[in-house]
Every structure is written in structure tokens, then in C-alpha cells.
mmCIF file of C-alpha atoms in Angstrom:
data_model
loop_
_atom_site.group_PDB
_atom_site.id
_atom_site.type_symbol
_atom_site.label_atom_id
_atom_site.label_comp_id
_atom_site.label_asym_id
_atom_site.label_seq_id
_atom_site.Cartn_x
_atom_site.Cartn_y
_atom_site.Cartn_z
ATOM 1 C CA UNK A 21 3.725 0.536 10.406
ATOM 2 C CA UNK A 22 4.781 -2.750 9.793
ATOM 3 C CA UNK A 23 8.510 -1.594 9.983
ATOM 4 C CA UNK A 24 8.072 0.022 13.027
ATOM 5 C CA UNK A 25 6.140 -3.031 15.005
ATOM 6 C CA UNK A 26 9.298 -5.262 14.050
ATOM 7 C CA UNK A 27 11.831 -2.544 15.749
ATOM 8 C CA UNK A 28 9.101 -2.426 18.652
ATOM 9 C CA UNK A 29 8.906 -6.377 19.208
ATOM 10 C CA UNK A 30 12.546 -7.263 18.395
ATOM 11 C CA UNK A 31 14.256 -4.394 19.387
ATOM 12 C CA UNK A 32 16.868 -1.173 18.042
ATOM 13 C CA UNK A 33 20.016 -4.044 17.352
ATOM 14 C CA UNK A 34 18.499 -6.479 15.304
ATOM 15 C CA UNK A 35 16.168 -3.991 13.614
ATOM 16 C CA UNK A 36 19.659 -2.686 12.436
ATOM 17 C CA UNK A 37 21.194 -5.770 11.181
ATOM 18 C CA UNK A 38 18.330 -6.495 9.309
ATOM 19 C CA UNK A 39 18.029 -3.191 7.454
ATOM 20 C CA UNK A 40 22.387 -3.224 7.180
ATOM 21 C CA UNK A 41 21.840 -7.248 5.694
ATOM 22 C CA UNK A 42 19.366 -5.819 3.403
ATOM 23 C CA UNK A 43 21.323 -2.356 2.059
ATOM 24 C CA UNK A 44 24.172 -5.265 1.791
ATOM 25 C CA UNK A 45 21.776 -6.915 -0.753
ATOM 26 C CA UNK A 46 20.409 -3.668 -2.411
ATOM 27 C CA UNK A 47 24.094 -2.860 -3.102
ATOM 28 C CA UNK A 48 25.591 -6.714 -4.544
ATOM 29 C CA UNK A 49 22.337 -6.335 -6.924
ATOM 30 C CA UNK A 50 23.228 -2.758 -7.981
ATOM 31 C CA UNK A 51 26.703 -3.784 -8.691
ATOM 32 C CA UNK A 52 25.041 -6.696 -11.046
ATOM 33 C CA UNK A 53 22.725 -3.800 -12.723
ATOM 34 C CA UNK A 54 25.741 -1.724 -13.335
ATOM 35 C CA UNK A 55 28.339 -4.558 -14.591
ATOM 36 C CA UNK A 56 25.231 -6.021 -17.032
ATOM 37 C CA UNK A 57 25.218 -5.143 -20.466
ATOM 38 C CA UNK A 58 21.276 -5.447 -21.037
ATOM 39 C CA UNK A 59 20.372 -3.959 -17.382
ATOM 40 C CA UNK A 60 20.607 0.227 -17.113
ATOM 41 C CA UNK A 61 19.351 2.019 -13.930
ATOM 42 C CA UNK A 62 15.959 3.999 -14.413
ATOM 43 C CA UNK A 63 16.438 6.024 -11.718
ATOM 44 C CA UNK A 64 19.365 6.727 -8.512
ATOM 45 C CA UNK A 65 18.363 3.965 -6.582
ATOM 46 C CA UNK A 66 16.895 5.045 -2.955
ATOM 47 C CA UNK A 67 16.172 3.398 0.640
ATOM 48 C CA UNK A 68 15.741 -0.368 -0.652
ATOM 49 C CA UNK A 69 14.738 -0.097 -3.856
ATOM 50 C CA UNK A 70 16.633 -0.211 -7.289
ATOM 51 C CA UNK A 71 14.887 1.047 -10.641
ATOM 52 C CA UNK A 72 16.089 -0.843 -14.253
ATOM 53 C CA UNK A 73 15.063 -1.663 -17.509
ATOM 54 C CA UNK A 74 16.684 -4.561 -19.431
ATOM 55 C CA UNK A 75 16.829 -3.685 -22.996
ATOM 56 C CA UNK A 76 18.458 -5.236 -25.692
ATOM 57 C CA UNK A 77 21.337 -2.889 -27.758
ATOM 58 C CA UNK A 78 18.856 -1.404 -30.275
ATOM 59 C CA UNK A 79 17.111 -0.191 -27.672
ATOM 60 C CA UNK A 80 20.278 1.714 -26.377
ATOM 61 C CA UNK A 81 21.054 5.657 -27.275
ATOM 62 C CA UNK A 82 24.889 5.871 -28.720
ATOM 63 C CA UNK A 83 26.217 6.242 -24.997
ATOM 64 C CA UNK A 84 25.394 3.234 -24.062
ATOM 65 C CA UNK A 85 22.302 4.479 -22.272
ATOM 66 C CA UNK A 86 18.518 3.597 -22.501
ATOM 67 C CA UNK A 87 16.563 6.059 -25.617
ATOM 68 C CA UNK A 88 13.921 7.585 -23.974
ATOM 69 C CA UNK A 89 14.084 10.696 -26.076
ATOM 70 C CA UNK A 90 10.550 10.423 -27.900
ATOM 71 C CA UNK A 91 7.615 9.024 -27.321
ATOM 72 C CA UNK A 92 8.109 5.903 -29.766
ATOM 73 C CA UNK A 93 11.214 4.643 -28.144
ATOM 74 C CA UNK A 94 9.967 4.874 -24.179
ATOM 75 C CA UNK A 95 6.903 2.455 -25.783
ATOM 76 C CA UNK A 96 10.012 0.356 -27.511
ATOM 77 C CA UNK A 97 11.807 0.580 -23.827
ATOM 78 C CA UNK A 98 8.073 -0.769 -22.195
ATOM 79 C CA UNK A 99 7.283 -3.301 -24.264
ATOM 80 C CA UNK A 100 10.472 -4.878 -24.111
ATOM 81 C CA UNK A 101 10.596 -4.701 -20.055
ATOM 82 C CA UNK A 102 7.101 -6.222 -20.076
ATOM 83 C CA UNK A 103 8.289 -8.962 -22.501
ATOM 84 C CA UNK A 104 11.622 -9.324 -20.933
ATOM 85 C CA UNK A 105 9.249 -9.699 -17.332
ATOM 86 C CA UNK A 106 6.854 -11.818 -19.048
ATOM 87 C CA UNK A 107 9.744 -14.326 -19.941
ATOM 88 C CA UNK A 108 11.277 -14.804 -16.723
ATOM 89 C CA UNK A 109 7.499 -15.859 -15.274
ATOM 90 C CA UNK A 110 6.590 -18.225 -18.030
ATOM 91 C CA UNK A 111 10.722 -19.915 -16.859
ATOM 92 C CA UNK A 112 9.963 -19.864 -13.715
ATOM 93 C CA UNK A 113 12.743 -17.798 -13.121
ATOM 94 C CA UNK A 114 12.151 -14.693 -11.559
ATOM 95 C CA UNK A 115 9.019 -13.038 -9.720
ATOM 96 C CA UNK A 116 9.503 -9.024 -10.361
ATOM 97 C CA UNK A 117 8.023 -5.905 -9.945
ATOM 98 C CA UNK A 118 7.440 -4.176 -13.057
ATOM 99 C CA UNK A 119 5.482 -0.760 -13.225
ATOM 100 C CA UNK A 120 5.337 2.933 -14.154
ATOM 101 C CA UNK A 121 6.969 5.438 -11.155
ATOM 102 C CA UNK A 122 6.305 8.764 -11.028
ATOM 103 C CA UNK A 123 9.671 10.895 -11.992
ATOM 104 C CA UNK A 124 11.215 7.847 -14.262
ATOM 105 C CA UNK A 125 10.605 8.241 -18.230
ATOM 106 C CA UNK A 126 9.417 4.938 -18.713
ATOM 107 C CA UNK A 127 7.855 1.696 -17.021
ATOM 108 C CA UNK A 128 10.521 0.197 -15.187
ATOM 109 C CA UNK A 129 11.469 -3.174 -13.091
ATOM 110 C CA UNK A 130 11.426 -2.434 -9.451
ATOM 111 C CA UNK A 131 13.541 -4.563 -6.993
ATOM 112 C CA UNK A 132 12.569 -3.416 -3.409
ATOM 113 C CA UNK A 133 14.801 -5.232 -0.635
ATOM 114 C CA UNK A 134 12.285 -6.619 2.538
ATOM 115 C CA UNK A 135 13.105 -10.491 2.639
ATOM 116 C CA UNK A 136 16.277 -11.064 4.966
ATOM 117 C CA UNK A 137 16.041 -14.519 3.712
ATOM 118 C CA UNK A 138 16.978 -13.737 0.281
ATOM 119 C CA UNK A 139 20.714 -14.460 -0.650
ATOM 120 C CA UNK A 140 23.498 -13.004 -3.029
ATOM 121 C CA UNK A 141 23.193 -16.259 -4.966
ATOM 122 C CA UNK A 142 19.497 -15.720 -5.318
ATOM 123 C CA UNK A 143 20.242 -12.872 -8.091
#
């Protein structure tokens, strides 16, 4: 609703700059997910949201990918997300998301993309 009374009060053309400025900012962070060494996508990211874990290497399959292939590693792949989340609030550092989603093997970080006022240099 709220999406639609900010197109209704401001109008069609800066509706769609914001939502273009914000896909701009979905995509620079994706590109930092995918160049990262410790940051994998959980899922195809979709709309304004992008799914990761951050996982050390022994946390990795041989690919290069996160192990989520029995039960033990996904709880290996959680705990370190919810450490690795824990860390960056105790620094001060970074405010983020972090829960299960239905249709992604483990809990996962979720970045969703609403504040305009957020910068590339932010992430």
C-alpha cells in the first residue's frame, strides 16, 4: 500500500526514478556479492531484494559454492551467518536482515532496497 500512496502523491515520473535509483543500487551490491570471496548468493535475486550467506572457505563445497548438502553443514552455513551478523552489530558496522526464506536451503542475509538515500559508498 505504502508503494502505491507514494506513486499516488508524487506521481508516475518520480515513482520511476526512485524504483530505477534503487534497481541501480540492488545491482552495484550484487556485483559486490558476486566479486567477494566470502559472500555467495542464496537465491536469484528478485524485485529489490538480494539473498547471501558469508561463509568462510571451509564452509565452501569444492566449486567454490556454499555446502548445503546435509543437514550438518546448512547448521555450519547458519551459525556462521548469525555470527558473521552478530559481528557487524557489536562494530557498529552494518544493520542486516538475517532470516530463514521459504525456497532457500539455509538462513540467509537479506538486503531489500527501499531507502533512496542510501549510497554506493554505503556498501
Amino acid at each position: 500500500f505504502k508503494w502505491w500512496a507514494m506513486w499516488f502523491v508524487h506521481g508516475e515520473e518520480w515513482f520511476t526514478r526512485r524504483v530505477d535509483r534503487l534497481d541501480m543500487l540492488r545491482r552495484h551490491f550484487l556485483a559486490k556479492v558476486e566479486e567477494s570471496p566470502t559472500l555467495h548468493l542464496a537465491a536469484i535475486p528478485t524485485g529489490l531484494n538480494v539473498l547471501f550467506y558469508a561463509l568462510p572457505q571451509q564452509l565452501l563445497a569444492e566449486d567454490g559454492t556454499p555446502d548445503l548438502s546435509t543437514t550438518e553443514s546448512r547448521a555450519k552455513v547458519a551459525y556462521a551467518s548469525q555470527a558473521a551478523r552478530r559481528l557487524l552489530l557489536e562494530q557498529g558496522k552494518w544493520m542486516i536482515n538475517y532470516q530463514e526464506t521459504h525456497g532457500v536451503a539455509a538462513p540467509c542475509f537479506r538486503m531489500v532496497f527501499l531507502n533512496s538515500a542510501l549510497t554506493t559508498s554505503d556498501m
